[in-house]
PDB file of C-alpha atoms and ligand atoms in Angstrom:
ATOM      1  CA  MET A   1      -6.078  -3.594  17.663  1.00  0.00           C
ATOM      2  CA  VAL A   2      -3.055  -1.335  18.385  1.00  0.00           C
ATOM      3  CA  GLU A   3      -2.150  -2.820  21.630  1.00  0.00           C
ATOM      4  CA  ARG A   4      -3.152  -6.585  20.795  1.00  0.00           C
ATOM      5  CA  HIS A   5      -1.936  -6.971  17.088  1.00  0.00           C
ATOM      6  CA  LEU A   6       0.778  -4.141  16.715  1.00  0.00           C
ATOM      7  CA  ARG A   7       2.733  -3.224  20.051  1.00  0.00           C
ATOM      8  CA  ARG A   8       2.682  -6.840  21.392  1.00  0.00           C
ATOM      9  CA  ARG A   9       4.065  -7.849  18.108  1.00  0.00           C
ATOM     10  CA  GLY A  10       6.901  -5.612  17.769  1.00  0.00           C
ATOM     11  CA  ILE A  11       5.463  -2.267  16.312  1.00  0.00           C
ATOM     12  CA  GLU A  12       7.115   0.528  18.448  1.00  0.00           C
ATOM     13  CA  GLU A  13       7.028   3.483  16.158  1.00  0.00           C
ATOM     14  CA  ASP A  14       4.695   6.296  17.768  1.00  0.00           C
ATOM     15  CA  ALA A  15       3.949   7.776  14.389  1.00  0.00           C
ATOM     16  CA  VAL A  16       2.949   4.188  12.658  1.00  0.00           C
ATOM     17  CA  LEU A  17       1.024   3.281  16.089  1.00  0.00           C
ATOM     18  CA  ARG A  18      -0.830   6.941  15.948  1.00  0.00           C
ATOM     19  CA  ALA A  19      -1.448   6.413  12.185  1.00  0.00           C
ATOM     20  CA  MET A  20      -3.195   2.926  12.822  1.00  0.00           C
ATOM     21  CA  ALA A  21      -5.111   4.180  15.626  1.00  0.00           C
ATOM     22  CA  GLU A  22      -6.288   7.517  13.926  1.00  0.00           C
ATOM     23  CA  VAL A  23      -7.660   5.755  10.423  1.00  0.00           C
ATOM     24  CA  PRO A  24     -11.058   4.219  10.617  1.00  0.00           C
ATOM     25  CA  ARG A  25     -10.194   1.015   9.192  1.00  0.00           C
ATOM     26  CA  GLU A  26     -13.800  -0.057   9.055  1.00  0.00           C
ATOM     27  CA  LEU A  27     -14.584   2.331   6.502  1.00  0.00           C
ATOM     28  CA  PHE A  28     -12.322   0.712   4.207  1.00  0.00           C
ATOM     29  CA  VAL A  29     -13.939  -2.569   4.181  1.00  0.00           C
ATOM     30  CA  PRO A  30     -17.060  -3.562   2.205  1.00  0.00           C
ATOM     31  CA  PRO A  31     -20.024  -2.866   4.699  1.00  0.00           C
ATOM     32  CA  GLU A  32     -20.753  -6.486   5.604  1.00  0.00           C
ATOM     33  CA  LEU A  33     -17.126  -7.151   6.625  1.00  0.00           C
ATOM     34  CA  ARG A  34     -17.288  -4.289   9.002  1.00  0.00           C
ATOM     35  CA  SER A  35     -17.208  -6.278  11.907  1.00  0.00           C
ATOM     36  CA  ARG A  36     -14.052  -7.866  11.397  1.00  0.00           C
ATOM     37  CA  ALA A  37     -12.183  -4.670  10.732  1.00  0.00           C
ATOM     38  CA  TYR A  38     -10.267  -4.803  13.389  1.00  0.00           C
ATOM     39  CA  SER A  39      -9.203  -8.606  13.785  1.00  0.00           C
ATOM     40  CA  ASP A  40      -5.759  -9.223  12.270  1.00  0.00           C
ATOM     41  CA  GLY A  41      -6.505 -10.514   8.985  1.00  0.00           C
ATOM     42  CA  ALA A  42      -6.887  -9.767   5.344  1.00  0.00           C
ATOM     43  CA  LEU A  43     -10.585  -9.035   3.906  1.00  0.00           C
ATOM     44  CA  ARG A  44     -11.642  -9.038   0.485  1.00  0.00           C
ATOM     45  CA  ILE A  45     -12.450  -5.589  -1.087  1.00  0.00           C
ATOM     46  CA  GLY A  46     -13.806  -6.579  -4.766  1.00  0.00           C
ATOM     47  CA  GLU A  47     -12.058  -7.770  -8.174  1.00  0.00           C
ATOM     48  CA  GLY A  48     -10.500 -10.396  -6.202  1.00  0.00           C
ATOM     49  CA  GLN A  49      -8.186  -8.220  -4.050  1.00  0.00           C
ATOM     50  CA  THR A  50      -7.781  -7.664  -0.692  1.00  0.00           C
ATOM     51  CA  ILE A  51      -7.217  -5.223   1.938  1.00  0.00           C
ATOM     52  CA  SER A  52      -4.103  -6.370   4.186  1.00  0.00           C
ATOM     53  CA  GLN A  53      -4.110  -7.389   7.579  1.00  0.00           C
ATOM     54  CA  PRO A  54      -3.103  -4.372  10.205  1.00  0.00           C
ATOM     55  CA  TRP A  55       0.153  -5.938  11.043  1.00  0.00           C
ATOM     56  CA  ILE A  56       1.617  -5.920   7.480  1.00  0.00           C
ATOM     57  CA  VAL A  57       0.448  -2.131   6.941  1.00  0.00           C
ATOM     58  CA  ALA A  58       1.855  -1.196  10.327  1.00  0.00           C
ATOM     59  CA  SER A  59       5.245  -3.265   9.423  1.00  0.00           C
ATOM     60  CA  MET A  60       5.269  -2.129   5.996  1.00  0.00           C
ATOM     61  CA  THR A  61       4.684   1.705   6.990  1.00  0.00           C
ATOM     62  CA  ALA A  62       7.474   1.080  10.018  1.00  0.00           C
ATOM     63  CA  LEU A  63      10.109  -0.404   7.594  1.00  0.00           C
ATOM     64  CA  LEU A  64      10.154   2.722   5.655  1.00  0.00           C
ATOM     65  CA  GLU A  65      11.715   4.736   8.543  1.00  0.00           C
ATOM     66  CA  LEU A  66      10.009   7.747   7.715  1.00  0.00           C
ATOM     67  CA  ARG A  67      10.505  11.164   9.411  1.00  0.00           C
ATOM     68  CA  GLY A  68       7.456  12.759   7.880  1.00  0.00           C
ATOM     69  CA  ASP A  69       8.704  15.107   5.256  1.00  0.00           C
ATOM     70  CA  GLU A  70       9.205  12.462   2.770  1.00  0.00           C
ATOM     71  CA  ARG A  71       6.796  12.072  -0.669  1.00  0.00           C
ATOM     72  CA  VAL A  72       6.349   8.351  -0.662  1.00  0.00           C
ATOM     73  CA  LEU A  73       5.024   5.775  -3.295  1.00  0.00           C
ATOM     74  CA  GLU A  74       2.664   3.176  -3.011  1.00  0.00           C
ATOM     75  CA  VAL A  75       2.107   0.582  -5.727  1.00  0.00           C
ATOM     76  CA  GLY A  76      -1.323  -1.485  -5.211  1.00  0.00           C
ATOM     77  CA  THR A  77      -3.654   1.097  -3.778  1.00  0.00           C
ATOM     78  CA  GLY A  78      -6.629  -1.764  -3.356  1.00  0.00           C
ATOM     79  CA  SER A  79      -9.216  -0.284  -0.595  1.00  0.00           C
ATOM     80  CA  GLY A  80      -6.760   2.990  -0.023  1.00  0.00           C
ATOM     81  CA  TYR A  81      -6.281   2.014   3.747  1.00  0.00           C
ATOM     82  CA  GLY A  82      -2.199   1.590   3.226  1.00  0.00           C
ATOM     83  CA  ALA A  83      -2.169   5.150   1.501  1.00  0.00           C
ATOM     84  CA  ALA A  84      -4.461   6.326   4.256  1.00  0.00           C
ATOM     85  CA  VAL A  85      -2.101   5.245   7.061  1.00  0.00           C
ATOM     86  CA  LEU A  86       1.021   6.207   5.043  1.00  0.00           C
ATOM     87  CA  SER A  87      -0.157   9.762   4.720  1.00  0.00           C
ATOM     88  CA  ARG A  88      -0.149  10.305   8.389  1.00  0.00           C
ATOM     89  CA  CYS A  89       3.448   9.387   8.371  1.00  0.00           C
ATOM     90  CA  CYS A  90       4.965  11.498   5.381  1.00  0.00           C
ATOM     91  CA  ARG A  91       4.203  14.621   3.778  1.00  0.00           C
ATOM     92  CA  GLU A  92       2.919  13.251   0.557  1.00  0.00           C
ATOM     93  CA  VAL A  93       1.567   9.846  -1.123  1.00  0.00           C
ATOM     94  CA  VAL A  94       1.275   9.039  -4.726  1.00  0.00           C
ATOM     95  CA  THR A  95      -0.827   5.399  -5.115  1.00  0.00           C
ATOM     96  CA  ILE A  96      -1.329   3.482  -8.135  1.00  0.00           C
ATOM     97  CA  GLU A  97      -3.882   1.098  -8.758  1.00  0.00           C
ATOM     98  CA  ARG A  98      -4.255  -1.485 -11.392  1.00  0.00           C
ATOM     99  CA  TYR A  99      -8.036  -1.613 -11.399  1.00  0.00           C
ATOM    100  CA  PRO A 100      -9.824   1.402 -12.592  1.00  0.00           C
ATOM    101  CA  SER A 101     -12.732   0.543 -10.225  1.00  0.00           C
ATOM    102  CA  LEU A 102     -10.550   0.252  -7.278  1.00  0.00           C
ATOM    103  CA  ALA A 103      -8.777   3.556  -7.955  1.00  0.00           C
ATOM    104  CA  ARG A 104     -11.848   5.661  -8.373  1.00  0.00           C
ATOM    105  CA  GLN A 105     -13.370   4.272  -4.996  1.00  0.00           C
ATOM    106  CA  ALA A 106     -10.378   4.390  -2.897  1.00  0.00           C
ATOM    107  CA  ARG A 107      -9.754   8.182  -4.224  1.00  0.00           C
ATOM    108  CA  SER A 108     -13.638   9.399  -3.431  1.00  0.00           C
ATOM    109  CA  LEU A 109     -13.094   7.627   0.089  1.00  0.00           C
ATOM    110  CA  LEU A 110      -9.709   9.409   0.670  1.00  0.00           C
ATOM    111  CA  GLU A 111     -11.248  12.580  -0.418  1.00  0.00           C
ATOM    112  CA  GLU A 112     -14.648  12.407   1.524  1.00  0.00           C
ATOM    113  CA  LEU A 113     -12.439  11.297   4.667  1.00  0.00           C
ATOM    114  CA  GLY A 114     -10.099  14.563   4.187  1.00  0.00           C
ATOM    115  CA  TYR A 115      -6.774  13.074   3.234  1.00  0.00           C
ATOM    116  CA  GLU A 116      -5.831  15.529   0.879  1.00  0.00           C
ATOM    117  CA  ASN A 117      -2.006  14.664   0.721  1.00  0.00           C
ATOM    118  CA  VAL A 118      -2.569  11.421  -1.019  1.00  0.00           C
ATOM    119  CA  GLU A 119      -2.712  11.442  -5.189  1.00  0.00           C
ATOM    120  CA  VAL A 120      -4.441   8.301  -6.259  1.00  0.00           C
ATOM    121  CA  ARG A 121      -3.689   7.216  -9.880  1.00  0.00           C
ATOM    122  CA  SER A 122      -5.051   4.212 -12.225  1.00  0.00           C
ATOM    123  CA  GLY A 123      -2.477   2.359 -14.373  1.00  0.00           C
ATOM    124  CA  ASP A 124       0.647   0.135 -13.946  1.00  0.00           C
ATOM    125  CA  GLY A 125       2.121   0.655 -11.048  1.00  0.00           C
ATOM    126  CA  THR A 126       5.393  -1.274 -11.846  1.00  0.00           C
ATOM    127  CA  ARG A 127       6.212   1.752 -13.865  1.00  0.00           C
ATOM    128  CA  GLY A 128       5.906   4.050 -10.901  1.00  0.00           C
ATOM    129  CA  ALA A 129       5.641   7.525 -11.080  1.00  0.00           C
ATOM    130  CA  PRO A 130       8.882   9.067 -12.805  1.00  0.00           C
ATOM    131  CA  ASP A 131       6.989  12.839 -13.076  1.00  0.00           C
ATOM    132  CA  ARG A 132       6.976  12.388  -9.089  1.00  0.00           C
ATOM    133  CA  ALA A 133      10.109  10.784  -8.500  1.00  0.00           C
ATOM    134  CA  PRO A 134      12.461  10.419  -6.421  1.00  0.00           C
ATOM    135  CA  PHE A 135      10.454   9.158  -3.443  1.00  0.00           C
ATOM    136  CA  GLY A 136      11.465   8.828   0.077  1.00  0.00           C
ATOM    137  CA  GLY A 137      10.060   5.613   0.707  1.00  0.00           C
ATOM    138  CA  ILE A 138       8.013   3.018  -1.595  1.00  0.00           C
ATOM    139  CA  SER A 139       5.910   0.559  -0.565  1.00  0.00           C
ATOM    140  CA  VAL A 140       4.719  -2.404  -3.021  1.00  0.00           C
ATOM    141  CA  THR A 141       1.591  -4.102  -1.756  1.00  0.00           C
ATOM    142  CA  ALA A 142       1.602  -6.877  -4.258  1.00  0.00           C
ATOM    143  CA  THR A 143       4.193  -9.769  -4.886  1.00  0.00           C
ATOM    144  CA  ALA A 144       6.671  -9.283  -7.516  1.00  0.00           C
ATOM    145  CA  GLU A 145       8.474 -12.393  -8.965  1.00  0.00           C
ATOM    146  CA  GLY A 146      12.065 -12.788  -8.680  1.00  0.00           C
ATOM    147  CA  GLY A 147      12.628  -9.049  -7.334  1.00  0.00           C
ATOM    148  CA  ALA A 148      11.353  -5.604  -6.560  1.00  0.00           C
ATOM    149  CA  PRO A 149      10.404  -3.816 -10.061  1.00  0.00           C
ATOM    150  CA  SER A 150      13.301  -2.454 -11.215  1.00  0.00           C
ATOM    151  CA  THR A 151      11.762   0.800 -12.843  1.00  0.00           C
ATOM    152  CA  VAL A 152      10.303   1.248  -9.335  1.00  0.00           C
ATOM    153  CA  LEU A 153      13.530   0.762  -7.823  1.00  0.00           C
ATOM    154  CA  ASP A 154      14.917   3.640  -9.889  1.00  0.00           C
ATOM    155  CA  GLN A 155      12.503   5.965  -8.550  1.00  0.00           C
ATOM    156  CA  LEU A 156      14.143   5.546  -4.848  1.00  0.00           C
ATOM    157  CA  ALA A 157      16.047   8.665  -3.176  1.00  0.00           C
ATOM    158  CA  PRO A 158      19.509   7.672  -2.187  1.00  0.00           C
ATOM    159  CA  GLY A 159      19.405   6.165   1.498  1.00  0.00           C
ATOM    160  CA  ALA A 160      15.662   5.412   1.225  1.00  0.00           C
ATOM    161  CA  ALA A 161      13.999   2.173   1.680  1.00  0.00           C
ATOM    162  CA  LEU A 162      11.601   0.264  -0.792  1.00  0.00           C
ATOM    163  CA  VAL A 163       9.399  -2.644   0.769  1.00  0.00           C
ATOM    164  CA  CYS A 164       7.760  -5.360  -1.488  1.00  0.00           C
ATOM    165  CA  PRO A 165       6.806  -8.907  -1.068  1.00  0.00           C
ATOM    166  CA  VAL A 166       8.811 -10.929  -3.706  1.00  0.00           C
ATOM    167  CA  ARG A 167       8.440 -14.463  -4.612  1.00  0.00           C
ATOM    168  CA  ARG A 168      11.352 -16.793  -5.478  1.00  0.00           C
ATOM    169  CA  GLY A 169      10.146 -20.479  -6.525  1.00  0.00           C
ATOM    170  CA  ASP A 170       7.806 -21.308  -3.641  1.00  0.00           C
ATOM    171  CA  ARG A 171       9.129 -18.685  -1.402  1.00  0.00           C
ATOM    172  CA  GLU A 172       7.526 -15.476  -0.877  1.00  0.00           C
ATOM    173  CA  ASN A 173       9.134 -12.943   1.279  1.00  0.00           C
ATOM    174  CA  LEU A 174       8.856  -9.523   2.306  1.00  0.00           C
ATOM    175  CA  VAL A 175      11.924  -8.035   1.756  1.00  0.00           C
ATOM    176  CA  ARG A 176      13.422  -4.260   1.934  1.00  0.00           C
ATOM    177  CA  VAL A 177      16.052  -2.741  -0.272  1.00  0.00           C
ATOM    178  CA  ARG A 178      17.835   0.121   0.713  1.00  0.00           C
ATOM    179  CA  ASN A 179      21.278   1.695  -1.062  1.00  0.00           C
ATOM    180  CA  GLY A 180      20.914  -1.400  -3.507  1.00  0.00           C
ATOM    181  CA  VAL A 181      20.804  -3.826  -0.573  1.00  0.00           C
ATOM    182  CA  GLU A 182      17.988  -6.501  -0.230  1.00  0.00           C
ATOM    183  CA  GLU A 183      17.017  -7.455   3.178  1.00  0.00           C
ATOM    184  CA  ALA A 184      14.374 -10.420   3.745  1.00  0.00           C
ATOM    185  CA  ILE A 185      12.030  -9.558   6.731  1.00  0.00           C
ATOM    186  CA  ALA A 186       9.047 -12.087   7.089  1.00  0.00           C
ATOM    187  CA  PRO A 187       7.213 -14.610   4.988  1.00  0.00           C
ATOM    188  CA  VAL A 188       4.117 -13.339   3.453  1.00  0.00           C
ATOM    189  CA  ARG A 189       1.218 -13.784   1.144  1.00  0.00           C
ATOM    190  CA  PHE A 190      -0.117 -11.032  -0.773  1.00  0.00           C
ATOM    191  CA  VAL A 191      -1.762 -11.013  -4.035  1.00  0.00           C
ATOM    192  CA  PRO A 192       0.400 -10.881  -7.426  1.00  0.00           C
ATOM    193  CA  LEU A 193       1.806  -8.064  -8.877  1.00  0.00           C
ATOM    194  CA  VAL A 194       0.604  -7.942 -12.426  1.00  0.00           C
ATOM    195  CA  GLU A 195       1.606  -5.868 -15.393  1.00  0.00           C
ATOM    196  CA  ALA A 196      -0.874  -6.290 -17.768  1.00  0.00           C
ATOM    197  CA  PRO A 197      -4.174  -4.385 -17.393  1.00  0.00           C
ATOM    198  CA  PRO A 198      -6.905  -6.323 -16.317  1.00  0.00           C
ATOM    199  CA  ALA A 199      -9.025  -7.559 -19.060  1.00  0.00           C
ATOM    200  CA  ASP A 200     -12.139  -6.515 -18.489  1.00  0.00           C
ATOM    201  CA  GLN A 201     -11.308  -2.929 -18.007  1.00  0.00           C
ATOM    202  CA  VAL A 202     -10.267  -0.545 -21.239  1.00  0.00           C
ATOM    203  CA  ASP A 203      -6.472  -0.358 -21.470  1.00  0.00           C
ATOM    204  CA  GLY A 204      -5.950   0.107 -17.485  1.00  0.00           C
ATOM    205  CA  GLN A 205      -6.537   3.759 -17.511  1.00  0.00           C
ATOM    206  CA  ASP A 206      -9.430   5.097 -15.546  1.00  0.00           C
ATOM    207  CA  ARG A 207     -11.060   7.094 -18.266  1.00  0.00           C
ATOM    208  CA  ASP A 208     -12.719   9.477 -15.646  1.00  0.00           C
ATOM    209  CA  ASP A 209      -9.210  10.701 -14.872  1.00  0.00           C
ATOM    210  CA  LYS A 210      -8.565  12.067 -18.325  1.00  0.00           C
ATOM    211  CA  ARG A 211     -11.432  14.249 -18.402  1.00  0.00           C
TER     212      ARG A 211
HETATM  213  N1  SAH B   1      -2.699  -1.679  -0.093  1.00  0.00           N
HETATM  214  C1  SAH B   1      -3.850  -1.819  -0.292  1.00  0.00           C
HETATM  215  C2  SAH B   1      -3.861  -3.752  -0.361  1.00  0.00           C
HETATM  216  C3  SAH B   1      -3.638  -4.040  -1.475  1.00  0.00           C
HETATM  217  S1  SAH B   1      -3.590  -5.564  -2.282  1.00  0.00           S
HETATM  218  C4  SAH B   1      -5.050  -1.835   0.943  1.00  0.00           C
HETATM  219  O1  SAH B   1      -4.341  -1.166   2.133  1.00  0.00           O
HETATM  220  O2  SAH B   1      -6.012  -2.087   0.849  1.00  0.00           O
HETATM  221  C5  SAH B   1      -2.706  -5.017  -3.769  1.00  0.00           C
HETATM  222  C6  SAH B   1      -3.244  -4.352  -4.878  1.00  0.00           C
HETATM  223  O3  SAH B   1      -2.482  -4.145  -5.856  1.00  0.00           O
HETATM  224  C7  SAH B   1      -5.016  -4.710  -5.443  1.00  0.00           C
HETATM  225  O4  SAH B   1      -5.600  -3.787  -5.374  1.00  0.00           O
HETATM  226  C8  SAH B   1      -4.169  -5.248  -7.065  1.00  0.00           C
HETATM  227  O5  SAH B   1      -4.943  -4.828  -8.096  1.00  0.00           O
HETATM  228  C9  SAH B   1      -2.774  -3.977  -6.996  1.00  0.00           C
HETATM  229  N2  SAH B   1      -2.168  -4.414  -8.105  1.00  0.00           N
HETATM  230  C10 SAH B   1      -1.646  -5.337  -8.600  1.00  0.00           C
HETATM  231  N3  SAH B   1      -0.662  -5.377  -9.769  1.00  0.00           N
HETATM  232  C11 SAH B   1      -0.506  -4.180  -9.813  1.00  0.00           C
HETATM  233  C12 SAH B   1       0.040  -2.934 -10.819  1.00  0.00           C
HETATM  234  N4  SAH B   1       0.741  -3.558 -11.445  1.00  0.00           N
HETATM  235  N5  SAH B   1       0.063  -1.700 -10.589  1.00  0.00           N
HETATM  236  C13 SAH B   1      -0.914  -1.299  -9.609  1.00  0.00           C
HETATM  237  N6  SAH B   1      -1.510  -1.920  -8.841  1.00  0.00           N
HETATM  238  C14 SAH B   1      -1.483  -3.039  -9.083  1.00  0.00           C
END
């Protein structure tokens, strides 16, 4: 996967390639899809959500230009795969997932696999994690309407980068924002970033978290 889907398609950062080689992607996808874990596609993970394709995960991580000592915020934990990859490239990851069920699954898998520098929260990621800001990098893995969420942008350290898929009209682009300047990277497709809590799961908070 690293040679075929990543290095050949322009991912050069050693730390990112190493992280992609190290993190066992097959454990983050449902058992019946394991045989496809290393093909370069997005896969379903439950609650109508997807685990992003390897090239996207690697690109978004590389675009943050991490040195290794940062605290990074991820909005949209999903399977926890992206957080695991990020965690190999920085000091600490705080990741937020809107579906308590997905947050719980990701939290226990990451714990089981020994990713000790990842904190999984459940709730509305568009509010960020003000108690842990500022962040040395922010990755939003669901599409925002019109622009990156401003509350999250405000939690970026000076000079640090945020990557986020943004929809404007019928165009969806991955953008990078740094020092208030937005740069379009590539056309992409992600699930939407949704601010309201899921209707079937009480108030968007994981009750397990409160114990
Ligand atoms: N990074 C993930 C891919 C996630 S797909 C992985 O590696 O598997 C996007 C995720 O964003 C979905 O799980 C979706 O539920 C979540 N999401 C959407 N809106 C959100 C919000 N406002 N706050 C937190 N998570 C959100």
